[in-house]
XYZ file of C-alpha atoms in Angstrom:
555
model
C 29.431 37.662 41.210
C 32.013 35.125 39.593
C 29.889 33.028 37.442
C 32.590 29.917 37.690
C 33.025 30.533 41.948
C 29.562 30.269 42.507
C 27.756 26.887 42.957
C 23.398 26.012 43.227
C 21.680 23.248 41.603
C 21.403 24.299 37.806
C 25.611 23.721 38.406
C 24.702 20.600 39.951
C 22.789 19.472 37.434
C 24.512 21.010 34.395
C 27.609 19.165 35.938
C 26.234 15.974 34.780
C 25.436 17.132 31.710
C 29.211 18.130 31.082
C 30.334 14.977 31.917
C 27.685 12.481 30.096
C 29.158 10.593 27.100
C 26.660 13.006 24.338
C 26.845 16.427 25.950
C 27.352 19.230 23.295
C 28.513 22.695 24.390
C 26.520 24.935 26.822
C 23.906 26.887 25.901
C 21.404 29.439 27.072
C 19.436 31.679 26.138
C 17.484 35.441 27.930
C 14.136 35.195 26.001
C 12.276 38.737 27.335
C 9.142 40.080 26.433
C 9.364 43.225 24.247
C 6.315 44.778 26.046
C 7.861 47.054 29.145
C 11.485 47.797 30.366
C 13.499 44.827 32.187
C 13.466 45.040 35.955
C 15.954 43.960 38.951
C 14.255 40.349 39.209
C 14.458 40.704 35.344
C 18.103 40.998 36.030
C 17.971 38.193 37.625
C 16.926 35.547 35.103
C 19.268 37.202 32.678
C 22.282 36.941 35.059
C 21.718 33.424 35.137
C 21.367 32.687 31.671
C 24.311 35.014 30.917
C 26.133 33.368 34.042
C 25.520 30.216 33.771
C 26.805 30.466 29.799
C 29.799 32.269 30.497
C 30.888 29.424 33.805
C 30.547 26.855 31.084
C 32.860 28.308 28.572
C 29.340 27.859 26.767
C 27.048 30.919 24.460
C 24.249 32.498 25.285
C 21.694 33.915 22.555
C 20.283 37.165 23.666
C 15.890 36.564 21.967
C 13.002 38.790 21.355
C 9.787 36.532 22.569
C 7.372 38.860 20.632
C 5.430 35.578 19.511
C 2.707 38.266 20.964
C 2.227 41.450 19.358
C -0.740 42.871 21.571
C 2.041 45.475 23.588
C 5.595 44.960 22.154
C 7.083 47.713 20.660
C 11.119 48.533 19.697
C 11.255 51.076 22.518
C 11.542 48.261 24.158
C 13.740 46.771 22.327
C 16.564 48.902 22.028
C 15.902 49.559 25.903
C 16.305 45.734 26.886
C 19.510 45.505 24.696
C 21.319 48.552 26.698
C 20.216 46.612 30.264
C 22.531 43.838 29.475
C 25.706 45.766 27.764
C 25.410 48.199 30.897
C 25.461 44.570 33.106
C 28.549 43.848 31.442
C 26.828 41.304 29.220
C 26.988 40.361 26.022
C 25.306 38.226 23.352
C 27.382 38.755 20.521
C 25.851 37.657 17.226
C 23.309 35.777 19.171
C 20.453 37.735 18.599
C 17.127 36.719 17.695
C 13.367 37.189 17.493
C 10.571 34.779 18.478
C 9.070 36.039 14.904
C 11.839 34.776 13.208
C 10.618 31.322 13.838
C 6.680 31.848 13.151
C 7.068 30.213 9.540
C 8.696 27.058 11.200
C 7.031 26.964 14.307
C 3.856 26.432 11.228
C 4.683 24.149 9.751
C 6.259 22.036 12.546
C 1.906 23.023 13.289
C 0.978 21.428 10.525
C 3.273 17.942 10.945
C 1.734 18.016 14.658
C -2.166 17.935 12.534
C -1.016 15.449 10.319
C 0.082 12.962 13.008
C -3.009 13.103 15.163
C -1.192 15.530 18.102
C -3.727 18.582 17.363
C -6.699 19.771 15.950
C -8.673 22.879 15.231
C -11.012 23.470 18.126
C -14.093 25.996 17.727
C -14.845 26.123 21.407
C -15.724 30.008 22.808
C -13.677 31.600 25.122
C -17.004 30.884 27.446
C -17.483 27.545 26.640
C -13.799 27.032 27.281
C -14.188 27.541 30.915
C -17.576 25.528 31.074
C -15.749 22.328 29.273
C -12.782 22.686 31.267
C -13.524 20.905 33.982
C -11.997 20.136 37.550
C -9.700 17.556 39.571
C -12.620 15.232 39.309
C -13.990 15.803 35.441
C -11.808 15.365 32.751
C -12.050 18.571 29.891
C -14.312 17.722 26.936
C -14.390 18.936 23.084
C -16.635 18.057 20.963
C -14.554 18.409 17.879
C -11.282 17.394 19.297
C -11.545 13.814 16.717
C -11.934 16.306 13.965
C -10.168 14.562 11.410
C -6.793 15.453 10.399
C -7.394 16.086 7.014
C -9.851 18.146 8.066
C -8.275 20.635 10.462
C -5.942 20.818 8.718
C -7.695 23.026 6.137
C -9.307 24.410 8.792
C -5.867 25.275 9.884
C -4.631 26.293 6.463
C -7.864 28.550 6.080
C -7.311 30.226 9.202
C -3.473 31.358 8.090
C -5.255 32.465 4.832
C -7.506 35.264 7.591
C -10.750 33.210 6.707
C -12.255 33.460 9.603
C -12.287 35.778 12.681
C -11.333 36.402 15.862
C -12.439 33.588 17.908
C -13.666 31.422 16.240
C -10.636 28.991 16.074
C -7.992 27.827 17.730
C -5.340 25.006 17.289
C -5.039 22.925 20.477
C -2.599 20.013 20.650
C -4.495 16.690 21.759
C -2.613 15.558 25.259
C -4.802 14.345 27.669
C -7.988 15.881 28.859
C -7.682 14.566 31.721
C -4.852 15.384 32.974
C -4.287 16.334 35.785
C -1.758 18.977 35.264
C -4.292 21.578 33.529
C -1.810 22.028 30.845
C -2.019 19.093 29.910
C -5.214 19.200 29.141
C -4.934 19.951 25.431
C -3.193 23.257 25.018
C -3.979 25.877 23.072
C -1.256 26.820 20.483
C -2.619 29.040 18.235
C -5.108 31.810 18.157
C -6.672 34.064 14.913
C -4.830 37.995 16.317
C -5.845 40.946 13.676
C -3.418 43.285 15.061
C -0.216 44.673 13.258
C 2.823 43.086 14.549
C 5.835 45.432 15.228
C 8.824 43.368 13.100
C 6.103 41.319 11.037
C 3.369 43.382 9.739
C 0.108 42.266 8.812
C 1.689 39.072 7.202
C 0.455 37.111 10.317
C -3.253 37.198 11.876
C -2.012 33.293 13.836
C -0.116 33.418 16.010
C 1.964 31.045 18.257
C 0.880 30.470 22.272
C 4.382 31.265 24.232
C 3.749 27.126 25.676
C 4.488 26.474 22.549
C 6.747 28.533 20.171
C 9.414 28.342 23.413
C 10.651 25.115 23.193
C 10.800 25.454 18.986
C 12.320 27.696 19.215
C 14.836 26.623 21.774
C 15.308 23.440 19.469
C 15.920 25.369 16.392
C 18.609 27.589 17.994
C 20.507 24.785 19.797
C 19.226 25.368 23.828
C 20.865 22.793 25.523
C 19.147 23.812 29.747
C 16.145 26.549 29.352
C 16.071 28.209 32.682
C 13.251 29.839 34.021
C 11.865 31.168 36.638
C 9.352 29.198 38.781
C 6.180 30.039 37.037
C 7.187 27.335 34.457
C 7.654 24.111 36.800
C 3.980 23.089 35.369
C 4.437 23.680 32.552
C 7.512 21.929 32.018
C 5.743 18.599 31.523
C 4.113 20.559 27.891
C 7.347 21.946 27.396
C 9.130 18.136 27.903
C 6.371 16.966 25.135
C 6.657 19.303 21.964
C 10.210 18.825 21.838
C 9.848 15.408 21.677
C 7.277 15.273 19.365
C 8.811 17.564 17.174
C 12.007 16.052 16.825
C 10.659 12.645 16.634
C 8.561 13.913 13.755
C 10.204 16.755 12.298
C 13.942 15.986 12.057
C 15.029 17.244 14.672
C 18.024 16.374 17.514
C 17.255 19.098 20.029
C 16.498 18.231 23.763
C 16.563 21.040 25.316
C 16.802 21.414 28.869
C 13.729 23.566 31.227
C 15.088 23.296 34.637
C 12.828 26.291 37.381
C 14.297 28.602 39.608
C 12.947 31.109 41.821
C 12.059 34.555 40.645
C 13.582 37.444 43.114
C 10.907 39.114 45.468
C 12.151 42.365 46.830
C 10.920 43.862 50.165
C 8.528 47.196 49.891
C 8.783 46.527 45.498
C 6.549 45.946 43.184
C 7.703 43.378 40.274
C 4.581 44.084 38.580
C 5.201 44.741 34.919
C 1.336 45.151 34.609
C 1.654 47.792 37.543
C 4.924 49.347 36.575
C 3.119 50.112 33.599
C 0.411 52.473 35.057
C 2.190 53.966 37.593
C 4.160 55.834 33.886
C 0.869 55.646 32.075
C -0.857 57.819 35.486
C 2.247 60.289 36.428
C 2.137 58.443 39.733
C 5.730 58.189 38.529
C 7.789 60.644 36.534
C 8.757 57.007 33.371
C 9.884 53.700 33.887
C 13.337 55.226 34.095
C 12.066 56.686 37.343
C 14.545 56.888 40.376
C 12.069 55.254 42.203
C 10.860 52.313 39.902
C 12.378 49.170 40.273
C 13.104 48.686 36.374
C 17.274 49.151 35.285
C 16.727 52.239 33.363
C 15.659 53.418 37.067
C 17.840 51.466 38.874
C 20.787 53.501 36.112
C 19.401 57.145 36.914
C 19.138 56.652 40.638
C 22.906 55.717 40.890
C 22.579 51.851 41.009
C 26.360 50.139 39.715
C 26.574 46.651 37.533
C 28.788 46.154 40.111
C 26.436 45.897 43.558
C 23.787 44.553 41.330
C 25.548 41.655 40.241
C 26.939 41.598 43.611
C 23.873 41.137 45.178
C 22.908 38.241 42.894
C 25.424 36.521 43.565
C 25.169 37.076 47.740
C 20.966 35.825 46.888
C 22.474 32.577 45.456
C 20.076 30.619 43.209
C 16.508 28.748 44.895
C 13.969 26.382 43.860
C 11.704 27.510 46.757
C 10.459 31.077 46.315
C 11.353 33.881 49.203
C 10.975 37.391 49.755
C 14.575 39.133 49.840
C 15.082 42.489 52.956
C 16.091 45.329 49.818
C 17.994 46.874 52.562
C 20.252 43.574 51.310
C 20.359 45.655 47.604
C 21.398 48.378 49.372
C 24.257 46.866 51.553
C 26.468 46.094 48.374
C 25.676 49.290 46.522
C 26.972 51.121 49.786
C 30.315 48.659 49.877
C 31.097 49.403 46.229
C 30.116 53.571 46.162
C 32.352 53.468 49.382
C 35.124 52.355 47.474
C 35.042 54.564 44.240
C 32.493 56.920 44.650
C 35.087 60.782 45.921
C 33.898 62.427 48.311
C 32.432 66.210 47.856
C 30.746 68.389 50.598
C 26.952 69.916 50.007
C 24.809 71.404 52.544
C 21.347 70.202 51.593
C 19.336 72.653 54.331
C 21.450 75.097 54.730
C 22.310 78.364 56.996
C 24.049 80.835 57.142
C 27.368 81.576 59.422
C 29.482 84.146 59.673
C 33.224 84.181 61.579
C 33.524 86.887 62.812
C 36.865 87.656 63.714
C 37.641 86.327 60.508
C 38.546 88.978 57.618
C 36.118 89.700 55.275
C 37.907 89.618 51.805
C 40.477 86.774 53.207
C 39.815 83.810 51.084
C 42.408 80.285 52.168
C 42.072 76.993 50.276
C 41.797 73.589 52.475
C 42.883 70.291 51.916
C 40.657 67.541 51.794
C 40.976 63.615 50.089
C 38.635 62.676 47.747
C 38.460 59.285 49.154
C 39.732 57.846 52.443
C 39.140 54.780 51.255
C 41.438 54.975 48.419
C 45.177 56.640 49.092
C 46.371 56.807 45.026
C 42.532 59.110 44.531
C 44.979 62.244 46.044
C 43.844 64.876 47.390
C 41.696 68.693 46.295
C 41.224 72.410 47.864
C 37.902 73.910 48.746
C 37.873 77.218 49.951
C 37.124 78.778 53.082
C 35.690 82.944 53.830
C 33.682 84.877 56.434
C 30.462 83.481 55.212
C 29.884 79.964 55.111
C 26.940 77.443 54.838
C 26.147 74.725 57.072
C 23.268 72.073 57.446
C 20.212 72.983 59.497
C 19.810 70.197 62.071
C 23.585 71.135 63.369
C 21.977 73.860 65.319
C 20.346 73.590 68.378
C 19.588 76.081 70.217
C 18.340 74.535 73.327
C 20.461 71.174 72.855
C 19.029 67.346 72.523
C 21.247 65.499 75.488
C 24.416 63.552 73.816
C 24.268 67.140 70.616
C 27.564 67.259 70.353
C 27.605 69.399 67.370
C 26.365 73.570 66.860
C 25.631 75.293 69.992
C 25.526 78.197 71.937
C 28.629 79.170 73.888
C 29.986 75.616 72.295
C 32.637 74.528 70.045
C 32.801 72.295 67.026
C 35.392 72.126 64.756
C 34.594 72.631 60.889
C 35.455 69.250 59.079
C 39.150 69.977 57.506
C 39.478 73.587 59.218
C 39.371 75.330 62.497
C 37.614 75.228 65.484
C 34.571 77.553 65.927
C 32.478 78.877 68.796
C 28.818 79.828 68.652
C 29.025 83.657 70.017
C 24.994 84.705 69.482
C 21.815 83.600 66.694
C 20.296 86.826 64.901
C 16.946 86.296 63.803
C 14.520 87.190 61.518
C 10.643 89.261 61.997
C 9.182 86.498 62.228
C 11.688 84.373 64.495
C 13.300 82.265 62.217
C 17.490 82.857 62.338
C 19.033 84.956 59.764
C 22.112 83.672 60.510
C 24.870 82.960 63.384
C 27.592 84.100 64.043
C 30.872 82.570 66.160
C 34.013 83.333 66.573
C 36.997 80.964 64.996
C 40.581 79.149 67.554
C 42.938 80.802 63.648
C 45.018 78.952 65.246
C 43.938 75.627 65.083
C 43.829 75.076 61.481
C 44.615 71.159 61.254
C 45.655 71.245 64.768
C 44.079 69.997 68.125
C 43.082 72.917 70.370
C 47.667 73.964 71.754
C 45.450 74.974 75.465
C 44.311 70.935 75.406
C 40.559 71.495 75.476
C 38.574 69.177 73.988
C 36.390 69.485 70.917
C 34.286 65.979 70.109
C 31.752 67.410 67.670
C 32.835 68.111 63.670
C 30.566 69.951 61.034
C 31.045 70.060 57.302
C 30.367 73.418 55.022
C 31.276 75.396 51.744
C 31.894 78.394 51.583
C 28.839 81.316 50.870
C 30.406 82.598 48.426
C 31.938 80.208 46.563
C 29.368 77.203 46.301
C 26.668 76.868 43.310
C 22.962 76.555 44.216
C 21.593 72.897 42.911
C 17.807 70.480 44.050
C 18.639 67.001 45.939
C 16.698 64.758 45.372
C 15.851 62.139 48.720
C 14.669 58.975 47.504
C 12.922 56.220 49.367
C 10.883 53.361 49.167
C 8.143 53.703 47.152
C 5.473 51.124 49.123
C 4.926 51.219 52.667
C 4.190 47.556 52.599
C 6.699 45.302 52.728
C 5.248 41.969 51.250
C 4.008 43.928 48.293
C 2.704 39.902 47.366
C 0.696 39.895 50.965
C -2.156 42.421 50.254
C -5.252 41.689 52.176
C -8.300 40.785 49.542
C -10.089 44.717 50.429
C -6.863 47.158 48.920
C -4.578 47.355 45.868
C -1.275 48.480 45.460
C -1.853 51.860 45.610
C -2.755 51.831 48.733
C 0.627 51.273 49.600
C 2.619 53.847 47.554
C 5.034 56.184 49.570
C 3.778 59.642 49.516
C 7.112 60.353 51.047
C 8.438 58.271 48.321
C 10.430 61.462 47.112
C 11.155 64.395 48.943
C 12.852 67.318 46.828
C 15.617 69.746 48.615
C 15.850 73.241 46.308
C 18.339 76.077 46.959
C 21.130 73.353 48.409
C 24.472 74.651 48.462
C 26.963 72.613 47.188
C 31.291 72.723 46.563
C 31.831 74.850 43.774
C 34.168 71.801 42.187
C 30.908 69.785 41.341
C 29.735 72.511 38.542
C 31.925 69.755 36.653
C 29.948 66.962 38.025
C 28.427 64.593 34.781
C 26.305 62.512 34.155
C 26.764 58.783 35.150
C 29.735 60.197 38.047
C 29.120 59.176 41.569
C 29.886 61.031 45.024
C 29.908 61.118 48.322
C 28.406 63.665 49.680
C 29.921 63.667 53.505
C 27.916 62.452 55.790
C 24.614 62.880 53.986
C 24.973 60.035 51.239
C 25.631 58.805 48.472
C 24.443 61.149 45.125
C 24.872 61.675 41.583
C 23.493 64.383 39.307
C 20.068 63.488 37.416
C 20.272 62.400 33.835
C 16.501 64.595 32.767
C 16.732 67.125 35.614
C 18.882 70.775 35.386
C 21.512 71.329 38.181
C 19.282 68.277 40.529
C 21.525 65.725 42.542
C 19.713 62.685 43.431
C 19.926 60.185 46.453
C 21.406 57.254 45.417
C 20.900 55.900 48.990
C 21.624 57.154 52.911
C 24.588 56.277 54.541
C 23.496 54.358 57.018
C 23.658 50.347 57.308
C 21.384 49.089 60.142
C 21.534 45.683 57.153
C 23.490 43.014 58.921
C 25.186 40.771 56.230
C 24.264 37.192 57.617
C 20.969 38.515 58.790
């Protein structure tokens, strides 16, 4: 994705900003919560923030939103950093934690109390619901007019740990009758006796996101707070905090919140809560399971940063929610892999072929291109011998109409080598195929038949004597439902998990060069798809994506 060429409504807004009289250097931030691994939806947000900063020669901070310590962990922090670097973005020396600002955030809250814009409330969670009001009735709090001195004393004692959880909250004093319920005196602080992954037990009161986030943006000098559409109704509260903190606390920082539509993909769940459930229940083998939409899962599957960023560039940045066909992501991936992936030969469901007129102890090499899309990639030698492996689906005793592969009495080209003819099929006692006996036209090496006869089919093969054996995982969508956001009321995500989302094939036969395959290398297995070596299961290749591409760009 070329950030300098892609335009969108966010860039239109920033264009006006940079031309204004008081414009500062464009400064964005990416603030993930370290309670899970980044997924493809987060990737859109981070690409927008880092990409926007890059386009305007600005800067982008990485800030861990660790104001809610319940499920935060340094494991997730490290994973988030790795994912961002893998995509090609960098925060340089601007790495922060929301908890870095706990002291300042607390000081500003005290000032809001002094100025009459916040108060300590002691409604229970149940009473909060009862007193919340509705569209025709305002919310209620009997503690709204509590004197500032009393609220300030209680707030300090909350910090000192004098009260149990749920006893008090700090609320902003805004408008209990607002049609936007986010403005009905929202909670800014609550009491939580829980250990923070960085602060330990220093704090027992924690700021809510709606208060902490604008304060953090202000302290870092953020000019544009780019976030997903779910925060649109929170923007008036964001602006309220910015206005009050600037006014009371001597700051001069006015970040602008701009919302964009989240990424929704067909057959894909983006809920971190459910993704965690998949991991903890063992339905998948970890956050990096190749079926997961997490960045580490896509990386293990074999996706490339180029393909992901190309995909994000193609879908653009919209203001309204929509669902994107996952086939577009796969199309971008195929386009990238087709250019960069060297070709190799693998037989995933092998049947043995014996060339009876080829000498038993003979062996020769054939030269085949490493990548027809890249002549500079050169060629490699593959061994040929009397016994070969071919794909089960490339042979039919009773062929269907228009079948142009191996069948009794018909000739077929062995890719890059000889033309062979199936003479007979030897079977085991149970009726299964033991092997196929063929004869080769030994003068057809690299040539068409001299007598001009036509041979229509070409199939791939590996030498049985030289093949290495490996396992292959064939992956498909994890969910059968196209739009996972449209689940019937009596159903859950669990009802739509695809039982064939992974098929493991054992005893696959691969050309010998794949014995040297390394983690991170991607290959096109000729006629089968794109594959890479799995980083957790020994001697196992994962199918990244199939060769077939039914997606039409612009569809």
